[in-house]
CSV table of C-alpha atoms (C1' of nucleotides) in Angstrom, one decimal:
chain,number,residue,atom,x,y,z
A,1,MET,CA,25.5,25.9,6.8
A,2,ALA,CA,25.6,29.6,7.3
A,3,PHE,CA,22.7,30.4,5.0
A,4,HIS,CA,20.5,28.2,3.1
A,5,LYS,CA,21.0,28.6,-0.6
A,6,LYS,CA,17.7,27.1,-1.6
A,7,GLU,CA,16.6,30.3,-3.3
A,8,GLU,CA,19.3,29.9,-5.9
A,9,PHE,CA,17.4,27.0,-7.5
A,10,THR,CA,14.5,27.1,-9.8
A,11,ARG,CA,11.0,27.4,-8.5
A,12,LYS,CA,10.1,24.0,-9.8
A,13,GLU,CA,13.0,22.4,-8.0
A,14,GLN,CA,12.1,24.2,-4.8
A,15,ASP,CA,8.4,23.2,-5.1
A,16,LEU,CA,9.2,19.6,-5.7
A,17,ALA,CA,11.8,19.5,-2.9
A,18,ALA,CA,9.2,21.1,-0.5
A,19,PHE,CA,6.7,18.4,-1.4
A,20,ALA,CA,9.3,15.7,-0.9
A,21,LYS,CA,10.2,17.2,2.4
A,22,ALA,CA,6.6,17.0,3.6
A,23,LEU,CA,6.8,13.3,2.9
A,24,SER,CA,10.2,12.8,4.4
A,25,HIS,CA,9.1,11.6,7.8
A,26,PRO,CA,7.4,8.2,8.4
A,27,ALA,CA,5.0,9.8,10.9
A,28,ARG,CA,3.7,12.0,8.1
A,29,ILE,CA,3.4,9.1,5.7
A,30,ALA,CA,1.5,7.3,8.4
A,31,ILE,CA,-0.8,10.2,8.9
A,32,LEU,CA,-1.5,10.4,5.2
A,33,LYS,CA,-2.3,6.7,5.2
A,34,VAL,CA,-4.8,7.1,8.0
A,35,LEU,CA,-6.5,10.0,6.3
A,36,ALA,CA,-6.7,8.1,3.1
A,37,GLU,CA,-8.1,5.0,4.7
A,38,ARG,CA,-11.0,6.6,6.5
A,39,ASN,CA,-13.9,8.3,4.9
A,40,GLU,CA,-14.6,10.7,7.7
A,41,CYS,CA,-11.9,13.3,8.2
A,42,ILE,CA,-10.1,12.3,11.3
A,43,CYS,CA,-8.5,14.5,13.9
A,44,GLY,CA,-7.4,13.2,17.3
A,45,ASP,CA,-7.9,9.6,16.2
A,46,ILE,CA,-4.6,10.0,14.6
A,47,VAL,CA,-3.0,10.6,17.9
A,48,ASN,CA,-4.4,7.3,19.2
A,49,VAL,CA,-2.9,5.5,16.2
A,50,LEU,CA,0.6,7.0,16.2
A,51,PRO,CA,3.3,6.5,18.8
A,52,LEU,CA,3.7,10.2,19.3
A,53,ALA,CA,2.4,12.8,21.7
A,54,GLN,CA,-0.6,14.9,20.8
A,55,SER,CA,1.5,18.1,20.4
A,56,THR,CA,3.9,16.3,18.0
A,57,VAL,CA,1.1,15.0,15.9
A,58,SER,CA,-0.4,18.4,15.7
A,59,GLN,CA,2.9,19.8,14.5
A,60,HIS,CA,3.2,17.2,11.8
A,61,LEU,CA,-0.4,18.0,10.7
A,62,LYS,CA,0.6,21.6,10.5
A,63,GLU,CA,3.5,20.9,8.3
A,64,LEU,CA,1.4,18.8,6.0
A,65,LYS,CA,-1.1,21.6,5.8
A,66,ASN,CA,1.5,24.2,5.1
A,67,ALA,CA,2.8,22.0,2.3
A,68,GLY,CA,-0.7,21.9,0.9
A,69,LEU,CA,-1.0,18.2,1.1
A,70,ILE,CA,-4.0,18.2,3.4
A,71,ASN,CA,-6.9,20.4,4.1
A,72,GLY,CA,-8.0,21.2,7.6
A,73,THR,CA,-11.2,22.7,8.9
A,74,VAL,CA,-12.5,23.4,12.4
A,75,GLU,CA,-15.6,21.6,13.3
A,76,GLY,CA,-16.8,22.9,16.6
A,77,PRO,CA,-14.4,21.8,19.3
A,78,ARG,CA,-12.5,19.5,17.0
A,79,SER,CA,-10.5,19.7,13.8
A,80,CYS,CA,-11.1,17.8,10.6
A,81,TYR,CA,-8.4,16.9,8.2
A,82,CYS,CA,-8.3,15.2,4.8
A,83,ILE,CA,-6.0,14.7,1.9
A,84,ASN,CA,-5.8,17.3,-0.8
A,85,TRP,CA,-5.8,15.0,-3.7
A,86,LYS,CA,-5.4,17.8,-6.2
A,87,ALA,CA,-2.1,18.8,-4.7
A,88,PHE,CA,-1.0,15.2,-4.8
A,89,GLU,CA,-2.0,14.9,-8.4
A,90,LYS,CA,-0.1,18.1,-9.3
A,91,PHE,CA,3.1,17.1,-7.7
A,92,ASN,CA,2.9,13.6,-9.1
A,93,THR,CA,2.6,15.1,-12.5
A,94,GLU,CA,5.5,17.5,-11.9
A,95,PHE,CA,7.6,14.7,-10.6
A,96,ASN,CA,7.0,12.5,-13.7
A,97,SER,CA,7.5,15.4,-16.1
A,98,LEU,CA,10.9,16.0,-14.6
A,99,PHE,CA,12.2,12.5,-15.2
A,100,ASP,CA,10.0,10.3,-17.3
A,101,HIS,CA,10.8,11.6,-20.7
A,102,LEU,CA,14.5,11.5,-19.9
A,103,LYS,CA,14.2,8.0,-18.7
A,104,VAL,CA,13.5,6.5,-22.1
A,105,LYS,CA,16.6,8.1,-23.5
A,106,ASN,CA,19.0,6.9,-20.8
A,107,GLU,CA,17.5,3.6,-19.8
A,108,LYS,CA,20.7,1.7,-20.4
A,109,ALA,CA,23.1,4.3,-19.2
A,110,CYS,CA,26.7,3.8,-18.1
A,111,CYS,CA,27.5,2.9,-14.5
B,1,MET,CA,13.3,15.3,19.9
B,2,ALA,CA,15.3,13.4,22.3
B,3,PHE,CA,15.3,10.2,20.3
B,4,HIS,CA,14.1,9.7,16.8
B,5,LYS,CA,11.1,7.5,16.9
B,6,LYS,CA,11.3,6.6,13.3
B,7,GLU,CA,11.8,2.9,14.2
B,8,GLU,CA,8.3,2.7,15.5
B,9,PHE,CA,6.8,3.0,12.0
B,10,THR,CA,6.5,0.3,9.4
B,11,ARG,CA,9.4,-0.5,7.1
B,12,LYS,CA,7.4,0.6,4.1
B,13,GLU,CA,6.7,4.0,5.8
B,14,GLN,CA,10.4,4.4,6.7
B,15,ASP,CA,11.6,3.4,3.2
B,16,LEU,CA,9.2,5.8,1.5
B,17,ALA,CA,10.2,8.6,3.9
B,18,ALA,CA,13.8,7.9,3.2
B,19,PHE,CA,13.3,8.2,-0.5
B,20,ALA,CA,11.4,11.4,-0.1
B,21,LYS,CA,14.1,12.7,2.2
B,22,ALA,CA,16.7,12.2,-0.5
B,23,LEU,CA,14.5,14.4,-2.8
B,24,SER,CA,13.8,17.0,-0.2
B,25,HIS,CA,16.5,19.4,-1.2
B,26,PRO,CA,16.5,21.5,-4.4
B,27,ALA,CA,20.2,20.9,-4.9
B,28,ARG,CA,19.6,17.1,-5.0
B,29,ILE,CA,16.7,17.6,-7.4
B,30,ALA,CA,19.0,19.7,-9.6
B,31,ILE,CA,21.7,17.0,-9.5
B,32,LEU,CA,19.3,14.3,-10.6
B,33,LYS,CA,18.1,16.5,-13.4
B,34,VAL,CA,21.7,17.0,-14.6
B,35,LEU,CA,22.4,13.3,-14.4
B,36,ALA,CA,19.2,12.5,-16.3
B,37,GLU,CA,19.9,15.0,-19.1
B,38,ARG,CA,23.4,13.9,-19.9
B,39,ASN,CA,24.3,10.6,-21.5
B,40,GLU,CA,27.7,10.5,-20.0
B,41,CYS,CA,27.8,10.1,-16.3
B,42,ILE,CA,29.0,13.4,-14.9
B,43,CYS,CA,31.1,14.1,-11.9
B,44,GLY,CA,32.6,17.4,-11.3
B,45,ASP,CA,30.6,19.0,-14.1
B,46,ILE,CA,27.8,19.1,-11.6
B,47,VAL,CA,29.9,21.4,-9.4
B,48,ASN,CA,30.2,23.9,-12.3
B,49,VAL,CA,26.4,23.9,-12.8
B,50,LEU,CA,25.3,24.3,-9.1
B,51,PRO,CA,25.8,27.3,-6.9
B,52,LEU,CA,27.5,25.3,-4.3
B,53,ALA,CA,31.0,24.4,-3.2
B,54,GLN,CA,32.6,21.2,-4.4
B,55,SER,CA,32.5,19.7,-0.9
B,56,THR,CA,28.8,20.4,-0.5
B,57,VAL,CA,28.0,18.8,-3.9
B,58,SER,CA,30.0,15.8,-3.0
B,59,GLN,CA,28.0,15.5,0.2
B,60,HIS,CA,24.7,15.7,-1.7
B,61,LEU,CA,26.0,13.0,-4.1
B,62,LYS,CA,26.8,10.8,-1.1
B,63,GLU,CA,23.3,11.2,0.3
B,64,LEU,CA,21.7,10.3,-3.1
B,65,LYS,CA,24.0,7.3,-3.3
B,66,ASN,CA,23.2,6.2,0.2
B,67,ALA,CA,19.5,6.5,-0.6
B,68,GLY,CA,20.2,4.2,-3.6
B,69,LEU,CA,18.9,6.8,-6.1
B,70,ILE,CA,22.2,7.0,-8.0
B,71,ASN,CA,25.1,4.7,-8.8
B,72,GLY,CA,28.7,5.9,-8.6
B,73,THR,CA,31.8,4.3,-9.9
B,74,VAL,CA,35.4,5.5,-9.8
B,75,GLU,CA,36.9,6.1,-13.2
B,76,GLY,CA,40.6,6.8,-12.7
B,77,PRO,CA,41.0,10.1,-11.0
B,78,ARG,CA,37.3,11.0,-11.4
B,79,SER,CA,34.0,9.7,-10.3
B,80,CYS,CA,31.1,8.8,-12.5
B,81,TYR,CA,27.5,9.0,-11.4
B,82,CYS,CA,24.2,8.1,-12.9
B,83,ILE,CA,20.6,7.6,-12.0
B,84,ASN,CA,19.5,4.3,-10.7
B,85,TRP,CA,16.3,4.1,-12.6
B,86,LYS,CA,15.3,0.8,-11.1
B,87,ALA,CA,15.3,2.3,-7.6
B,88,PHE,CA,13.2,5.2,-9.0
B,89,GLU,CA,10.8,2.8,-10.5
B,90,LYS,CA,10.5,0.8,-7.3
B,91,PHE,CA,9.7,3.8,-5.1
B,92,ASN,CA,7.4,5.3,-7.7
B,93,THR,CA,5.4,2.0,-7.6
B,94,GLU,CA,5.5,1.9,-3.8
B,95,PHE,CA,4.3,5.5,-3.6
B,96,ASN,CA,1.4,4.9,-5.9
B,97,SER,CA,0.4,1.6,-4.2
B,98,LEU,CA,0.1,3.5,-0.9
B,99,PHE,CA,-2.4,6.1,-2.2
B,100,ASP,CA,-3.8,5.4,-5.6
B,101,HIS,CA,-6.3,2.7,-4.8
B,102,LEU,CA,-7.5,4.8,-1.9
B,103,LYS,CA,-7.9,7.8,-4.0
B,104,VAL,CA,-10.8,6.4,-6.0
B,105,LYS,CA,-12.8,5.7,-2.9
B,106,ASN,CA,-12.3,9.1,-1.3
B,107,GLU,CA,-12.2,11.4,-4.3
B,108,LYS,CA,-15.0,13.6,-3.1
B,109,ALA,CA,-14.2,13.5,0.6
B,110,CYS,CA,-15.3,16.0,3.2
B,111,CYS,CA,-13.3,19.1,3.9
C,1,DT,C1',59.6,12.0,-8.4
C,2,DC,C1',57.0,16.2,-8.5
C,3,DA,C1',53.3,19.0,-9.7
C,4,DC,C1',48.4,18.9,-11.1
C,5,DT,C1',43.6,17.5,-11.2
C,6,DT,C1',39.7,15.5,-9.3
C,7,DT,C1',37.0,13.9,-5.7
C,8,DA,C1',36.1,12.5,-0.8
C,9,DT,C1',36.4,13.4,4.0
C,10,DC,C1',37.1,16.1,8.3
C,11,DG,C1',36.2,19.8,11.3
C,12,DT,C1',33.3,23.4,12.3
C,13,DA,C1',29.5,26.9,12.4
C,14,DT,C1',24.8,27.7,12.0
C,15,DA,C1',20.0,26.5,10.8
C,16,DT,C1',16.3,23.4,10.9
C,17,DT,C1',13.7,19.4,12.6
C,18,DT,C1',11.9,16.5,15.9
C,19,DG,C1',9.8,15.7,20.2
C,20,DC,C1',7.6,16.6,24.5
C,21,DG,C1',5.4,18.8,28.5
C,22,DA,C1',3.0,22.8,29.8
C,23,DT,C1',-0.2,26.0,28.6
C,24,DA,C1',-3.6,28.5,25.9
C,25,DT,C1',-7.7,28.5,23.2
C,26,DA,C1',-12.2,27.3,21.8
C,27,DC,C1',-16.2,25.0,22.0
C,28,DA,C1',-19.6,21.8,24.6
C,29,DT,C1',-22.1,20.3,28.5
C,30,DT,C1',-23.8,20.5,32.9
D,1,DA,C1',-20.4,30.1,35.5
D,2,DA,C1',-17.7,25.8,36.0
D,3,DT,C1',-16.0,21.8,34.0
D,4,DG,C1',-14.5,18.8,30.4
D,5,DT,C1',-12.8,17.7,25.8
D,6,DA,C1',-10.1,18.5,21.7
D,7,DT,C1',-6.6,20.9,19.5
D,8,DA,C1',-3.0,24.4,18.8
D,9,DT,C1',0.9,26.9,20.3
D,10,DC,C1',5.0,28.0,23.2
D,11,DG,C1',9.4,27.0,25.1
D,12,DC,C1',12.9,24.1,25.5
D,13,DA,C1',16.4,20.1,24.6
D,14,DA,C1',18.6,17.2,21.5
D,15,DA,C1',19.4,15.4,16.9
D,16,DT,C1',20.2,16.3,12.0
D,17,DA,C1',21.0,18.8,8.0
D,18,DT,C1',23.4,22.3,5.3
D,19,DA,C1',27.4,24.6,3.9
D,20,DC,C1',32.1,25.7,3.5
D,21,DG,C1',37.2,25.7,3.8
D,22,DA,C1',41.0,22.9,4.6
D,23,DT,C1',43.0,18.7,3.9
D,24,DA,C1',43.6,14.0,2.4
D,25,DA,C1',43.6,10.5,-1.1
D,26,DA,C1',44.3,8.7,-5.6
D,27,DG,C1',45.3,8.9,-10.2
D,28,DT,C1',47.8,11.5,-14.4
D,29,DG,C1',51.3,13.4,-16.8
D,30,DA,C1',55.7,15.9,-17.2
DNA sequence: TCACTTTATCGTATATTTGCGATATACATT
DNA sequence: AATGTATATCGCAAATATACGATAAAGTGA
Protein backbone atom coordinates (compact mmCIF):
# COMPACT_ATOMS: atom_id res chain seq x y z
CA MET A 1 0.00 0.00 0.00
CA ALA A 2 2.98 2.20 0.32
CA PHE A 3 1.47 4.51 2.91
CA HIS A 4 -1.81 4.31 4.71
CA LYS A 5 -3.96 7.21 3.73
CA LYS A 6 -6.24 6.94 6.69
CA GLU A 7 -5.32 10.41 7.86
CA GLU A 8 -7.06 11.91 4.87
CA PHE A 9 -10.50 11.01 6.19
CA THR A 10 -12.50 12.82 8.85
CA ARG A 11 -11.91 12.17 12.51
CA LYS A 12 -15.38 10.68 12.88
CA GLU A 13 -14.76 8.29 10.04
CA GLN A 14 -11.44 7.27 11.54
CA ASP A 15 -12.91 6.81 15.01
CA LEU A 16 -15.77 4.69 13.80
CA ALA A 17 -13.39 2.62 11.67
CA ALA A 18 -11.10 2.11 14.64
CA PHE A 19 -14.01 0.92 16.74
CA ALA A 20 -15.10 -1.48 14.03
CA LYS A 21 -11.55 -2.72 13.66
CA ALA A 22 -11.47 -3.63 17.34
CA LEU A 23 -14.56 -5.78 16.75
CA SER A 24 -13.30 -7.24 13.50
CA HIS A 25 -11.96 -10.49 14.89
CA PRO A 26 -14.13 -13.29 16.29
CA ALA A 27 -11.72 -13.80 19.17
CA ARG A 28 -12.30 -10.25 20.32
CA ILE A 29 -16.06 -10.62 19.99
CA ALA A 30 -15.79 -13.79 22.07
CA ILE A 31 -13.72 -12.00 24.69
CA LEU A 32 -16.28 -9.23 24.96
CA LYS A 33 -19.03 -11.81 25.35
CA VAL A 34 -17.18 -13.49 28.20
CA LEU A 35 -16.56 -10.18 29.91
CA ALA A 36 -20.20 -9.24 29.52
CA GLU A 37 -21.49 -12.54 30.86
CA ARG A 38 -19.52 -12.62 34.07
CA ASN A 39 -19.95 -10.25 36.94
CA GLU A 40 -16.42 -10.51 38.16
CA CYS A 41 -13.85 -9.08 35.85
CA ILE A 42 -12.09 -12.03 34.37
CA CYS A 43 -8.49 -12.30 33.37
CA GLY A 44 -6.87 -15.62 32.60
CA ASP A 45 -10.20 -17.40 32.61
CA ILE A 46 -10.54 -16.07 29.10
CA VAL A 47 -7.50 -18.04 28.07
CA ASN A 48 -9.20 -21.23 29.23
CA VAL A 49 -12.31 -20.48 27.21
CA LEU A 50 -10.67 -19.46 23.95
CA PRO A 51 -8.82 -21.76 21.55
CA LEU A 52 -5.79 -19.49 21.60
CA ALA A 53 -2.47 -19.28 23.39
CA GLN A 54 -2.12 -17.05 26.44
CA SER A 55 0.13 -14.59 24.64
CA THR A 56 -2.35 -14.26 21.80
CA VAL A 57 -5.25 -13.59 24.14
CA SER A 58 -3.16 -11.01 25.97
CA GLN A 59 -2.53 -9.31 22.66
CA HIS A 60 -6.24 -9.19 21.80
CA LEU A 61 -6.98 -7.78 25.25
CA LYS A 62 -4.40 -5.09 24.65
CA GLU A 63 -6.03 -4.12 21.39
CA LEU A 64 -9.46 -3.94 22.97
CA LYS A 65 -8.02 -1.79 25.72
CA ASN A 66 -6.23 0.49 23.28
CA ALA A 67 -9.48 0.93 21.40
CA GLY A 68 -11.08 1.92 24.69
CA LEU A 69 -13.65 -0.87 24.63
CA ILE A 70 -12.51 -2.44 27.87
CA ASN A 71 -10.93 -1.30 31.12
CA GLY A 72 -8.10 -3.15 32.74
CA THR A 73 -6.67 -2.89 36.21
CA VAL A 74 -3.94 -4.82 37.92
CA GLU A 75 -5.12 -6.74 40.97
CA GLY A 76 -2.12 -8.11 42.71
CA PRO A 77 -0.62 -10.85 40.61
CA ARG A 78 -3.50 -10.86 38.15
CA SER A 79 -5.25 -8.48 35.78
CA CYS A 80 -8.91 -7.62 35.82
CA TYR A 81 -10.78 -6.59 32.72
CA CYS A 82 -14.29 -5.44 32.06
CA ILE A 83 -16.30 -3.80 29.35
CA ASN A 84 -16.32 -0.03 29.09
CA TRP A 85 -20.02 0.39 28.44
CA LYS A 86 -19.71 4.13 28.04
CA ALA A 87 -17.40 3.75 25.06
CA PHE A 88 -19.79 1.20 23.63
CA GLU A 89 -22.67 3.59 24.05
CA LYS A 90 -20.75 6.40 22.43
CA PHE A 91 -19.86 4.45 19.33
CA ASN A 92 -23.31 2.97 19.03
CA THR A 93 -24.71 6.48 19.00
CA GLU A 94 -22.15 7.67 16.51
CA PHE A 95 -22.86 4.72 14.28
CA ASN A 96 -26.57 5.37 14.31
CA SER A 97 -26.16 9.08 13.75
CA LEU A 98 -24.18 8.37 10.63
CA PHE A 99 -26.82 6.29 8.96
CA ASP A 100 -30.16 6.32 10.66
CA HIS A 101 -31.51 9.67 9.51
CA LEU A 102 -30.43 8.87 5.98
CA LYS A 103 -32.13 5.54 6.09
CA VAL A 104 -35.63 6.98 6.16
CA LYS A 105 -34.96 9.02 3.08
CA ASN A 106 -33.58 6.20 0.98
CA GLU A 107 -35.42 3.19 2.28
CA LYS A 108 -36.68 2.19 -1.13
CA ALA A 109 -33.59 3.12 -3.14
CA CYS A 110 -32.56 1.89 -6.53
CA CYS A 111 -30.56 -1.28 -7.01
CA MET B 1 -0.22 -16.49 12.72
CA ALA B 2 0.44 -19.63 10.81
CA PHE B 3 -3.20 -20.43 10.25
CA HIS B 4 -6.17 -18.29 10.98
CA LYS B 5 -8.13 -19.88 13.73
CA LYS B 6 -11.28 -17.99 12.96
CA GLU B 7 -13.15 -21.19 12.20
CA GLU B 8 -12.94 -22.20 15.82
CA PHE B 9 -15.40 -19.52 16.87
CA THR B 10 -19.16 -19.59 16.54
CA ARG B 11 -20.85 -18.61 13.34
CA LYS B 12 -22.44 -15.60 14.99
CA GLU B 13 -19.10 -14.40 16.23
CA GLN B 14 -17.60 -14.83 12.80
CA ASP B 15 -20.48 -13.05 11.07
CA LEU B 16 -20.38 -10.11 13.41
CA ALA B 17 -16.61 -9.89 13.06
CA ALA B 18 -16.91 -9.96 9.27
CA PHE B 19 -19.43 -7.14 9.37
CA ALA B 20 -17.17 -5.10 11.62
CA LYS B 21 -14.24 -5.83 9.38
CA ALA B 22 -16.10 -4.38 6.42
CA LEU B 23 -16.52 -1.16 8.43
CA SER B 24 -12.97 -1.16 9.73
CA HIS B 25 -11.52 1.25 7.20
CA PRO B 26 -12.36 4.95 7.01
CA ALA B 27 -12.54 4.80 3.23
CA ARG B 28 -15.34 2.27 3.44
CA ILE B 29 -17.17 4.33 6.03
CA ALA B 30 -16.83 7.30 3.71
CA ILE B 31 -18.14 5.29 0.77
CA LEU B 32 -21.18 4.21 2.76
CA LYS B 33 -21.83 7.80 3.73
CA VAL B 34 -21.75 8.91 0.11
CA LEU B 35 -24.07 6.11 -0.91
CA ALA B 36 -26.45 6.99 1.91
CA GLU B 37 -26.50 10.69 1.10
CA ARG B 38 -27.33 10.44 -2.57
CA ASN B 39 -30.56 9.17 -3.97
CA GLU B 40 -29.09 7.92 -7.18
CA CYS B 41 -26.76 5.01 -6.80
CA ILE B 42 -23.36 6.39 -7.47
CA CYS B 43 -20.41 4.68 -9.07
CA GLY B 44 -17.37 6.61 -10.21
CA ASP B 45 -18.54 9.74 -8.42
CA ILE B 46 -17.14 8.10 -5.33
CA VAL B 47 -13.72 8.12 -6.90
CA ASN B 48 -13.94 11.89 -7.29
CA VAL B 49 -14.88 12.36 -3.66
CA LEU B 50 -12.28 10.08 -2.08
CA PRO B 51 -8.53 10.69 -1.93
CA LEU B 52 -7.84 7.30 -3.46
CA ALA B 53 -7.10 5.85 -6.86
CA GLN B 54 -9.92 4.38 -8.91
CA SER B 55 -8.62 0.85 -8.56
CA THR B 56 -8.43 1.20 -4.80
CA VAL B 57 -11.98 2.48 -4.55
CA SER B 58 -13.14 -0.38 -6.74
CA GLN B 59 -11.44 -2.78 -4.36
CA HIS B 60 -13.16 -1.26 -1.33
CA LEU B 61 -16.50 -1.45 -3.12
CA LYS B 62 -15.86 -5.11 -3.82
CA GLU B 63 -15.22 -5.78 -0.15
CA LEU B 64 -18.37 -3.98 0.90
CA LYS B 65 -20.31 -5.98 -1.65
CA ASN B 66 -18.76 -9.27 -0.53
CA ALA B 67 -19.71 -8.43 3.03
CA GLY B 68 -23.27 -7.87 1.79
CA LEU B 69 -23.42 -4.26 2.95
CA ILE B 70 -24.07 -2.85 -0.50
CA ASN B 71 -25.76 -3.97 -3.69
CA GLY B 72 -24.22 -3.43 -7.08
CA THR B 73 -25.72 -3.65 -10.52
CA VAL B 74 -24.24 -2.99 -13.92
CA GLU B 75 -25.94 -0.17 -15.82
CA GLY B 76 -24.56 -0.10 -19.28
CA PRO B 77 -20.97 1.07 -19.13
CA ARG B 78 -21.20 2.02 -15.49
CA SER B 79 -21.90 0.38 -12.17
CA CYS B 80 -24.53 1.39 -9.70
CA TYR B 81 -24.15 0.80 -6.00
CA CYS B 82 -26.38 1.38 -3.05
CA ILE B 83 -26.63 0.41 0.59
CA ASN B 84 -28.27 -2.85 1.52
CA TRP B 85 -30.28 -1.55 4.45
CA LYS B 86 -31.64 -4.97 5.27
CA ALA B 87 -28.16 -6.33 5.93
CA PHE B 88 -27.44 -3.28 8.03
CA GLU B 89 -30.55 -3.85 10.04
CA LYS B 90 -29.73 -7.50 10.54
CA PHE B 91 -26.27 -6.85 11.86
CA ASN B 92 -27.40 -3.98 14.01
CA THR B 93 -29.92 -6.31 15.63
CA GLU B 94 -27.37 -9.04 16.06
CA PHE B 95 -24.92 -6.61 17.59
CA ASN B 96 -27.46 -5.37 20.09
CA SER B 97 -28.66 -8.86 20.96
CA LEU B 98 -25.13 -9.81 21.86
CA PHE B 99 -24.62 -7.09 24.39
CA ASP B 100 -27.71 -5.14 25.28
CA HIS B 101 -29.41 -7.57 27.64
CA LEU B 102 -26.11 -8.12 29.41
CA LYS B 103 -25.60 -4.44 29.79
CA VAL B 104 -28.43 -3.94 32.24
CA LYS B 105 -27.03 -6.62 34.51
CA ASN B 106 -23.51 -5.31 34.64
CA GLU B 107 -23.98 -1.60 34.30
CA LYS B 108 -22.07 -0.83 37.47
CA ALA B 109 -19.39 -3.48 37.12
CA CYS B 110 -16.01 -3.57 38.77
CA CYS B 111 -12.98 -1.93 37.21
C1' DT C 1 -14.85 0.06 -37.02
C1' DC C 2 -12.38 3.25 -33.99
C1' DA C 3 -11.87 6.10 -30.27
C1' DC C 4 -13.70 7.15 -25.65
C1' DT C 5 -15.55 6.34 -21.07
C1' DT C 6 -16.24 3.65 -17.12
C1' DT C 7 -15.23 0.01 -14.14
C1' DA C 8 -12.93 -4.40 -12.79
C1' DT C 9 -8.95 -7.10 -12.34
C1' DC C 10 -3.95 -8.22 -12.22
C1' DG C 11 0.58 -7.73 -10.54
C1' DT C 12 3.37 -5.84 -7.24
C1' DA C 13 5.25 -3.35 -3.13
C1' DT C 14 4.71 -2.40 1.49
C1' DA C 15 2.30 -2.34 5.99
C1' DT C 16 -0.36 -4.52 9.33
C1' DT C 17 -2.45 -8.44 11.69
C1' DT C 18 -2.45 -12.83 13.71
C1' DG C 19 -0.37 -16.35 16.22
C1' DC C 20 2.92 -18.71 19.02
C1' DG C 21 6.90 -19.88 21.97
C1' DA C 22 10.18 -17.96 24.89
C1' DT C 23 11.11 -14.81 28.15
C1' DA C 24 10.46 -11.05 31.40
C1' DT C 25 7.86 -9.01 35.14
C1' DA C 26 5.35 -8.81 39.31
C1' DC C 27 3.24 -10.49 43.05
C1' DA C 28 2.28 -14.43 46.43
C1' DT C 29 3.53 -18.22 49.21
C1' DT C 30 6.46 -21.13 51.49
C1' DA D 1 15.52 -16.31 49.42
C1' DA D 2 13.30 -19.73 46.41
C1' DT D 3 9.40 -21.25 44.04
C1' DG D 4 5.09 -20.83 41.84
C1' DT D 5 1.39 -18.35 39.40
C1' DA D 6 -0.50 -14.95 36.34
C1' DT D 7 0.19 -11.75 32.85
C1' DA D 8 2.74 -8.87 29.52
C1' DT D 9 6.13 -8.32 26.09
C1' DC D 10 9.60 -9.72 22.54
C1' DG D 11 10.93 -11.85 18.36
C1' DC D 12 9.69 -14.22 14.66
C1' DA D 13 6.90 -16.45 10.69
C1' DA D 14 3.07 -16.44 7.88
C1' DA D 15 -1.23 -14.46 6.25
C1' DT D 16 -3.94 -10.37 4.97
C1' DA D 17 -4.87 -5.76 3.89
C1' DT D 18 -3.93 -1.48 1.51
C1' DA D 19 -2.61 1.08 -2.37
C1' DC D 20 -1.38 1.99 -6.99
C1' DG D 21 -0.34 1.69 -12.00
C1' DA D 22 -1.19 -0.95 -15.91
C1' DT D 23 -4.24 -3.41 -18.36
C1' DA D 24 -8.49 -5.79 -19.59
C1' DA D 25 -13.38 -5.79 -20.40
C1' DA D 26 -17.68 -3.83 -21.80
C1' DG D 27 -20.58 -0.48 -23.45
C1' DT D 28 -21.31 4.27 -26.14
C1' DG D 29 -21.08 7.21 -29.75
C1' DA D 30 -18.83 9.17 -33.89
